[in-house]
Coordinates of C-alpha atoms in Angstrom, one line a residue:
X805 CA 7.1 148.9 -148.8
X806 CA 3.3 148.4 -148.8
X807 CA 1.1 150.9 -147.0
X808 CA -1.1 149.5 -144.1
X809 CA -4.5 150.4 -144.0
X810 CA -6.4 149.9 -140.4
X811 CA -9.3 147.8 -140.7
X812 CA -12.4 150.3 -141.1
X813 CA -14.5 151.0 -137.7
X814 CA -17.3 148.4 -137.1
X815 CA -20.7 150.8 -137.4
X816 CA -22.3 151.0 -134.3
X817 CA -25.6 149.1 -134.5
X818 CA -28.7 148.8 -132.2
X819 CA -29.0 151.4 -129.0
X820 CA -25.0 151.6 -129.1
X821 CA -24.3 155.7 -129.3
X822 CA -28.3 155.8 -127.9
X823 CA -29.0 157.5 -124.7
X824 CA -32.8 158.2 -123.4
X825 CA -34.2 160.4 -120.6
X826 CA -37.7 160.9 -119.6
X827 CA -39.0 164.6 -120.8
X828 CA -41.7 165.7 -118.6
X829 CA -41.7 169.1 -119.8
X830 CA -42.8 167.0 -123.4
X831 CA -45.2 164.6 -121.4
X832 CA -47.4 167.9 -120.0
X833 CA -47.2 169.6 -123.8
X834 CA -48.4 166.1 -125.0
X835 CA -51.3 166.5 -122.2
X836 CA -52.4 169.8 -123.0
X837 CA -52.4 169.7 -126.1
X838 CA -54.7 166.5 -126.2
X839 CA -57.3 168.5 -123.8
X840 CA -57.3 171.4 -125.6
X841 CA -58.0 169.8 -128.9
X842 CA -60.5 167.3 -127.4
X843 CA -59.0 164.2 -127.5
X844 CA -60.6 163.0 -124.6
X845 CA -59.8 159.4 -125.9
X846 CA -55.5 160.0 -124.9
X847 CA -55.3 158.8 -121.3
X848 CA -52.5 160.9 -119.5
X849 CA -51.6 158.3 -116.7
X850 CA -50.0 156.1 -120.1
X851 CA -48.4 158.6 -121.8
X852 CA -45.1 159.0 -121.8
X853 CA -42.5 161.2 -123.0
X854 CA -38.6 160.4 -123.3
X855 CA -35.7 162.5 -125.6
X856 CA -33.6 160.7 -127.4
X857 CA -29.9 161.6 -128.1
X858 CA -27.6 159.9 -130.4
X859 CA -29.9 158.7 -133.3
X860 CA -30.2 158.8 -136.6
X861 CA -33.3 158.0 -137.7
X862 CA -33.8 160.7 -139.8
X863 CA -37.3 161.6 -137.8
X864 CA -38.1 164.6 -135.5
X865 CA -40.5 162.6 -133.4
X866 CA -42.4 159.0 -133.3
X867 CA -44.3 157.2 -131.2
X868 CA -44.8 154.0 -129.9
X869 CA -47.6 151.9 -128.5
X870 CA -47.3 148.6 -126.6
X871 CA -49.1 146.3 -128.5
X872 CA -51.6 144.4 -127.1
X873 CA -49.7 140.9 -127.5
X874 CA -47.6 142.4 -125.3
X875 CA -49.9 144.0 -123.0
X876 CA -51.5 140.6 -122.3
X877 CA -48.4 138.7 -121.7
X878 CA -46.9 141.5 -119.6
X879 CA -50.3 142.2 -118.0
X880 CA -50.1 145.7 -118.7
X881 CA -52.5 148.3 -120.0
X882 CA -52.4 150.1 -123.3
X883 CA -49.4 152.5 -122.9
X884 CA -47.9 155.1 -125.5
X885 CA -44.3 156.7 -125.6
X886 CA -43.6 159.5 -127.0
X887 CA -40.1 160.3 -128.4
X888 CA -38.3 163.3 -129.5
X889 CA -35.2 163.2 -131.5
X890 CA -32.7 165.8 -130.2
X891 CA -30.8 167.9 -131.8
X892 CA -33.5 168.1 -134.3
X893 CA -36.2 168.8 -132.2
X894 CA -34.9 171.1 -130.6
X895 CA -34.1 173.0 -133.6
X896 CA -37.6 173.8 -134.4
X897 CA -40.0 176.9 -133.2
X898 CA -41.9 176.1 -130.4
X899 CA -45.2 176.4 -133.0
X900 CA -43.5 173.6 -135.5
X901 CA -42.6 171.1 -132.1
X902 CA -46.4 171.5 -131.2
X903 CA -47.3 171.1 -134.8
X904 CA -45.4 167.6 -134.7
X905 CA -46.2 166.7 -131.3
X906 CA -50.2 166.7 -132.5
X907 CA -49.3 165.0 -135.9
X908 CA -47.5 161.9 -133.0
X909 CA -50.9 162.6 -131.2
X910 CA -52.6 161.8 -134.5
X911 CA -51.5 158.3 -134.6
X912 CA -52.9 157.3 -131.3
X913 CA -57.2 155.7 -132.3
X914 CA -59.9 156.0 -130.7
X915 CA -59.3 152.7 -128.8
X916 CA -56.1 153.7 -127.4
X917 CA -55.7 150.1 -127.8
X918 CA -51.8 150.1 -128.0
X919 CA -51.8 149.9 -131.3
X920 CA -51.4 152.7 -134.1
X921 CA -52.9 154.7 -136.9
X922 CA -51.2 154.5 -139.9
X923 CA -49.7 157.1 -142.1
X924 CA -50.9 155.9 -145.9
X925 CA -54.5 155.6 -144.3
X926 CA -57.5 157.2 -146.2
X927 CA -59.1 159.0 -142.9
X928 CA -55.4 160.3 -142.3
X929 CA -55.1 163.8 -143.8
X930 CA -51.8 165.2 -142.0
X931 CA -51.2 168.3 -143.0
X932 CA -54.5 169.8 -143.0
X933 CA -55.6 168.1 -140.2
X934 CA -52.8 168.8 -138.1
X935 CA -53.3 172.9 -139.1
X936 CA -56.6 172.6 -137.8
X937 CA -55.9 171.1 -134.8
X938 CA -52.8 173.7 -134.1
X939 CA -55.4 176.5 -134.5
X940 CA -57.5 174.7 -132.4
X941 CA -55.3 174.2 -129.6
X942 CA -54.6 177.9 -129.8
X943 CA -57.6 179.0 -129.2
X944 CA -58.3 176.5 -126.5
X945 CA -54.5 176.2 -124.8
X946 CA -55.7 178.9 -122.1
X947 CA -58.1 176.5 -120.7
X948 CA -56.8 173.4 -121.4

């Protein structure tokens, strides 16, 4: 007699398996890190920070802006969120989760427009530029 193989599980797709929650805790590290390292152009009021459980985007953090197509159709102003991937983040030191939080930070221009730096961009220089800033914000974090 034959064996019967089951049909193979579907793969969960889209925000099945996802679950978000706001993280304020990330949202004031996000803040004072942007003061103390004098990005004066990061508005706090549209920053936001959520953790996300369940994906597998193999990223520790990204960010995302509300473009402005959708700003004007929505009628809403330029607006970034944050997002943390947990386990992962979670996993690093409390100096490597500032270290990537500035690198998110590092994405937002000068406009804060809704839109995005990119990586593979000439005028961004991550690693060194996100060392500098980290020693910045050290020295500055007391009065930021």
């Amino acid at each position: 007699m034959p064996v019967r193989r089951r049909p193979p599980k579907p793969k969960t797709s889209g925000t099945a398996g996802l679950r978000w929650e706001q993280a304020a805790d990330i949202r004031r590290r996000l803040v004072r890190i942007a003061r103390a390292v004098g990005f004066r152009h990061v508005d706090p009021r549209r920053l936001v920070a959520v953790r996300t459980y369940g994906s597998r985007a193999n990223a520790l953090a990204r960010i995302w802006g509300l473009s402005p197509i959708f700003q004007q159709a929505l009628r809403l102003p330029a607006l970034y969120v944050v997002e943390v991937m947990i386990p992962a983040f979670d996993r690093l030191s409390r100096a490597e989760q500032d270290r990537v939080l500035i690198h998110e930070l590092l994405h937002v221009p000068i406009t804060f427009s809704g839109s995005l730096r990119p990586e593979q961009s000439r005028h961004f220089r991550t690693h060194h530029t996100v060392s500098r800033l980290y020693r910045l914000y050290l020295a500055n974090r007391r009065r930021a």
